[in-house]
Amino acid sequence: MSKVAADGSIRTTAHSAAVASGGWREGIIVLVIVLAPVGLAVMLTTLGVLAYASWTRALGGIPYVPAWREMQPIGMLAFVISSCIAVAAAWRWSQRRGLHREVFLFRRLTWPATAASLVGFLVALYGAPVATHWLSHVTGGAGPGARINFHSPYMTAIYLLLFVVTAPLSEEILYRGLLVAWLRRVGWNDATIWLVGSLIFGANHIIPLGLVWSVVMTALGAILFALRLRYNSLTPAWLTHVLFNAQPFLILPLINRFAPGLLPGYIS
């Protein structure tokens, strides 16, 4: 016996029962894969710093722990590597569970999906500065302590690799691909997936971005999950994600050049 699922795929009753029997163990594996990039990046960065300190000591020097600004590019590159590892794990796991098509569901953009993506980006573009300013005032917190030096071609290239190329692609595959596909497979409705997924997306940004920006990322996650669930494709959310992350050296300079009066407030 078969039935059509919420995402349009056809599943047999026996296959659904087999998936359900995986229970909480499968859910833990999915969650670990989804959250892996941040944890792996922290581990890789720590191991890199310890290896450098040990190497310095072996050469007869004084062990030296780099300052945060010196570790920043190492941490960013570590996140790129860990994201690739997580996506590879998602690829292998989803193939073995019959979820590969749903996890890597990139479809050609339609005009309505493109328009929705642009609207979502504009909401995030103008809403994020307002939200960070208000939250910083209420909580006494702030945004990320370290800033990217866009006058450095080296740091600009790393930012481009991480935030414009790697993060939008890997996070859409992991959160809006793997997490959504698994939760749908085990019977969660889209409203619950939207809410829980947004909260998980925001919570996983606390370590790299701090509390204030993790709340903002929860709101961004709500936009991205809504696009994924509405259009049953990762592409609209990916487009919004890329545009949002490309603000510092693409979107904001263009607005500043051609329509400075439309610049959003400064992000805290």
Coordinates of C-alpha atoms in Angstrom, one line a residue:
M1 CA 0.0 0.0 0.0
S2 CA 1.3 3.5 -0.8
K3 CA 0.4 7.1 -0.2
V4 CA 1.5 10.6 -1.4
A5 CA 3.4 12.5 1.3
A6 CA 3.3 16.3 2.0
D7 CA 6.4 16.8 -0.1
G8 CA 4.9 15.0 -3.1
S9 CA 6.9 11.8 -2.8
I10 CA 5.2 8.4 -2.8
R11 CA 5.9 6.2 0.2
T12 CA 4.8 2.6 1.0
T13 CA 3.3 1.8 4.3
A14 CA 6.1 -0.7 5.0
H15 CA 8.7 2.0 4.3
S16 CA 7.0 4.5 6.6
A17 CA 6.8 1.9 9.3
A18 CA 10.5 1.1 8.8
V19 CA 11.4 4.8 9.1
A20 CA 9.3 5.2 12.2
S21 CA 11.0 2.3 13.8
G22 CA 14.2 4.2 13.7
G23 CA 12.8 6.3 16.4
W24 CA 14.8 8.7 18.4
R25 CA 18.2 7.3 17.4
E26 CA 17.7 8.4 13.8
G27 CA 16.5 11.8 15.0
I28 CA 19.7 12.2 17.1
I29 CA 21.8 11.4 14.0
V30 CA 20.0 13.9 11.9
L31 CA 20.3 16.6 14.6
V32 CA 24.0 15.9 15.0
I33 CA 24.6 16.2 11.3
V34 CA 22.6 19.5 11.1
L35 CA 24.5 21.0 14.1
A36 CA 27.9 19.6 13.2
P37 CA 29.5 22.5 11.4
V38 CA 29.7 24.8 14.5
G39 CA 30.9 22.1 16.8
L40 CA 33.4 20.8 14.4
A41 CA 34.7 24.3 13.6
V42 CA 35.3 24.9 17.3
M43 CA 37.2 21.6 17.6
L44 CA 39.3 22.2 14.5
T45 CA 40.1 25.7 15.6
T46 CA 41.1 24.6 19.1
L47 CA 43.2 21.8 17.7
G48 CA 44.9 24.2 15.3
V49 CA 45.8 26.6 18.1
L50 CA 47.1 23.8 20.3
A51 CA 49.1 22.4 17.5
Y52 CA 50.6 25.8 16.8
A53 CA 51.5 26.3 20.5
S54 CA 53.1 22.9 20.7
W55 CA 55.1 23.5 17.6
T56 CA 56.3 26.8 19.0
R57 CA 57.4 25.1 22.2
A58 CA 59.1 22.3 20.3
L59 CA 61.2 24.9 18.5
G60 CA 62.3 26.3 21.9
G61 CA 60.0 29.3 21.9
I62 CA 57.4 30.4 24.4
P63 CA 54.0 28.8 23.8
Y64 CA 51.8 31.5 22.3
V65 CA 48.0 31.5 22.1
P66 CA 46.8 33.9 19.3
A67 CA 44.3 36.6 20.0
W68 CA 40.8 36.3 18.6
R69 CA 41.5 38.6 15.6
E70 CA 44.4 36.4 14.7
M71 CA 42.3 33.2 15.1
Q72 CA 39.4 34.6 13.1
P73 CA 40.5 33.5 9.7
I74 CA 41.4 30.1 11.1
G75 CA 38.0 29.7 12.6
M76 CA 36.3 30.8 9.4
L77 CA 38.2 28.3 7.3
A78 CA 37.5 25.6 9.9
F79 CA 33.8 26.3 9.5
V80 CA 34.1 25.9 5.7
I81 CA 35.8 22.5 6.2
S82 CA 33.3 21.3 8.8
S83 CA 30.4 22.4 6.6
C84 CA 31.7 20.3 3.8
I85 CA 32.1 17.3 6.1
A86 CA 28.5 17.8 7.4
V87 CA 27.1 18.0 3.8
A88 CA 29.0 14.9 2.8
A89 CA 27.5 13.1 5.9
A90 CA 24.0 14.3 4.9
W91 CA 24.6 13.0 1.4
R92 CA 25.6 9.6 2.5
W93 CA 23.0 9.3 5.2
S94 CA 20.1 10.5 3.0
Q95 CA 21.0 8.1 0.2
R96 CA 20.9 5.1 2.6
R97 CA 17.5 6.3 4.0
G98 CA 15.8 7.1 0.7
L99 CA 15.7 10.8 1.5
H100 CA 18.4 12.0 -1.0
R101 CA 15.9 13.7 -3.4
E102 CA 14.2 15.6 -0.6
V103 CA 17.4 16.7 1.1
F104 CA 19.0 18.1 -2.0
L105 CA 15.8 19.6 -3.4
F106 CA 17.1 22.5 -5.6
R107 CA 14.6 23.4 -8.3
R108 CA 14.5 26.0 -11.0
L109 CA 13.2 29.3 -9.6
T110 CA 9.8 30.4 -10.7
W111 CA 8.7 34.1 -10.9
P112 CA 6.5 33.8 -7.7
A113 CA 9.3 32.1 -5.8
T114 CA 11.9 34.7 -7.0
A115 CA 9.6 37.5 -5.9
A116 CA 9.0 35.9 -2.5
S117 CA 12.8 35.4 -2.1
L118 CA 13.4 39.1 -2.8
V119 CA 10.6 40.2 -0.4
G120 CA 12.1 37.9 2.3
F121 CA 15.5 39.4 1.7
L122 CA 14.2 43.0 2.0
V123 CA 12.4 42.1 5.3
A124 CA 15.6 40.7 6.7
L125 CA 17.7 43.6 5.3
Y126 CA 15.7 46.3 7.0
G127 CA 14.4 44.3 10.0
A128 CA 17.8 43.0 11.2
P129 CA 19.3 46.4 12.2
V130 CA 16.1 47.4 14.0
A131 CA 15.9 44.1 15.8
T132 CA 19.6 44.1 16.8
H133 CA 19.4 47.7 18.0
W134 CA 16.3 47.0 20.2
L135 CA 17.6 43.7 21.5
S136 CA 21.0 45.3 22.4
H137 CA 19.2 48.0 24.3
V138 CA 16.9 45.6 26.1
T139 CA 19.5 42.9 27.0
G140 CA 22.6 45.1 27.2
G141 CA 24.3 42.7 24.8
A142 CA 25.7 43.4 21.3
G143 CA 26.4 41.7 18.0
P144 CA 29.5 39.8 17.2
G145 CA 32.6 41.3 19.0
A146 CA 34.9 40.8 16.0
R147 CA 34.5 42.6 12.7
I148 CA 35.6 41.6 9.3
N149 CA 38.3 43.8 7.8
F150 CA 37.0 44.3 4.2
H151 CA 40.0 46.4 3.4
S152 CA 42.0 43.2 3.4
P153 CA 41.7 41.2 0.2
Y154 CA 42.6 38.1 2.2
M155 CA 39.7 38.5 4.7
T156 CA 37.3 39.6 2.0
A157 CA 38.1 36.4 0.1
I158 CA 37.5 34.3 3.2
Y159 CA 34.3 36.1 3.9
L160 CA 33.1 35.4 0.4
L161 CA 34.0 31.7 0.6
L162 CA 32.4 31.2 4.0
F163 CA 29.3 33.5 4.1
V164 CA 28.3 33.8 0.5
V165 CA 29.4 30.4 -1.0
T166 CA 29.6 27.9 1.8
A167 CA 27.1 28.9 4.5
P168 CA 24.0 29.5 2.3
L169 CA 24.5 26.3 0.4
S170 CA 25.4 24.0 3.4
E171 CA 22.9 25.5 5.8
E172 CA 20.0 25.2 3.3
I173 CA 21.0 21.5 2.7
L174 CA 21.3 20.8 6.4
Y175 CA 18.4 22.8 7.9
R176 CA 15.9 23.2 5.1
G177 CA 16.9 20.0 3.4
L178 CA 17.9 17.2 5.8
L179 CA 16.0 18.5 8.9
V180 CA 12.8 19.3 7.0
A181 CA 12.9 16.0 5.0
W182 CA 13.4 13.9 8.1
L183 CA 10.7 15.7 10.2
R184 CA 8.2 15.3 7.3
R185 CA 9.1 11.7 7.0
V186 CA 8.3 11.0 10.6
G187 CA 5.0 12.8 10.4
W188 CA 5.5 16.4 11.6
N189 CA 3.3 19.0 10.1
D190 CA 4.8 22.0 8.3
A191 CA 3.8 24.5 11.0
T192 CA 5.6 22.6 13.7
I193 CA 8.6 22.1 11.4
W194 CA 8.7 25.9 10.7
L195 CA 8.6 26.8 14.4
V196 CA 11.1 24.2 15.7
G197 CA 13.4 24.5 12.7
S198 CA 13.6 28.3 13.1
L199 CA 14.4 27.9 16.8
I200 CA 17.2 25.3 16.2
F201 CA 18.6 27.5 13.4
G202 CA 18.8 30.5 15.7
A203 CA 20.1 28.6 18.7
N204 CA 23.0 27.1 16.7
H205 CA 24.2 30.7 16.0
I206 CA 24.7 31.6 19.7
I207 CA 28.4 30.4 19.8
P208 CA 29.6 32.2 16.7
L209 CA 27.4 35.3 16.8
G210 CA 26.2 35.8 20.4
L211 CA 22.7 36.0 21.9
V212 CA 21.4 39.1 20.2
W213 CA 22.3 37.9 16.7
S214 CA 21.0 34.4 17.5
V215 CA 17.6 35.9 18.0
V216 CA 17.9 37.7 14.7
M217 CA 19.0 34.4 13.1
T218 CA 15.8 32.8 14.5
A219 CA 13.8 35.4 12.6
L220 CA 15.9 34.9 9.4
G221 CA 15.4 31.2 9.9
A222 CA 11.6 31.7 10.0
I223 CA 11.8 33.4 6.6
L224 CA 14.0 30.7 5.1
F225 CA 11.9 27.8 6.4
A226 CA 8.7 29.5 5.2
L227 CA 10.2 29.8 1.7
R228 CA 11.3 26.2 1.7
L229 CA 8.0 24.9 2.9
R230 CA 5.9 27.1 0.7
Y231 CA 7.7 26.3 -2.6
N232 CA 8.9 22.8 -1.8
S233 CA 12.4 23.7 -3.0
L234 CA 15.7 24.9 -1.4
T235 CA 16.4 27.4 -4.1
P236 CA 14.2 30.4 -2.9
A237 CA 15.6 30.2 0.6
W238 CA 19.2 29.8 -0.8
L239 CA 18.7 33.0 -2.9
T240 CA 17.5 35.0 0.1
H241 CA 20.3 33.6 2.3
V242 CA 23.0 34.6 -0.3
L243 CA 21.7 38.1 -0.7
F244 CA 21.5 38.6 3.1
N245 CA 25.0 37.4 3.6
A246 CA 26.4 39.4 0.7
Q247 CA 25.2 42.7 2.2
P248 CA 28.6 44.1 3.3
F249 CA 30.4 44.2 0.0
L250 CA 27.6 43.9 -2.6
I251 CA 24.1 45.0 -1.5
L252 CA 24.9 47.9 0.9
P253 CA 27.6 49.4 -1.4
L254 CA 25.1 49.4 -4.3
I255 CA 22.4 51.0 -2.2
N256 CA 24.9 53.6 -0.9
R257 CA 26.0 54.5 -4.5
F258 CA 22.6 54.7 -6.2
A259 CA 20.1 55.3 -3.4
P260 CA 21.8 56.3 -0.1
G261 CA 18.5 57.4 1.4
L262 CA 17.4 53.8 1.4
L263 CA 20.3 52.5 3.5
P264 CA 19.1 50.4 6.5
G265 CA 20.4 51.4 10.0
Y266 CA 23.8 50.3 11.1
I267 CA 23.8 46.7 12.5
S268 CA 24.9 46.5 16.1

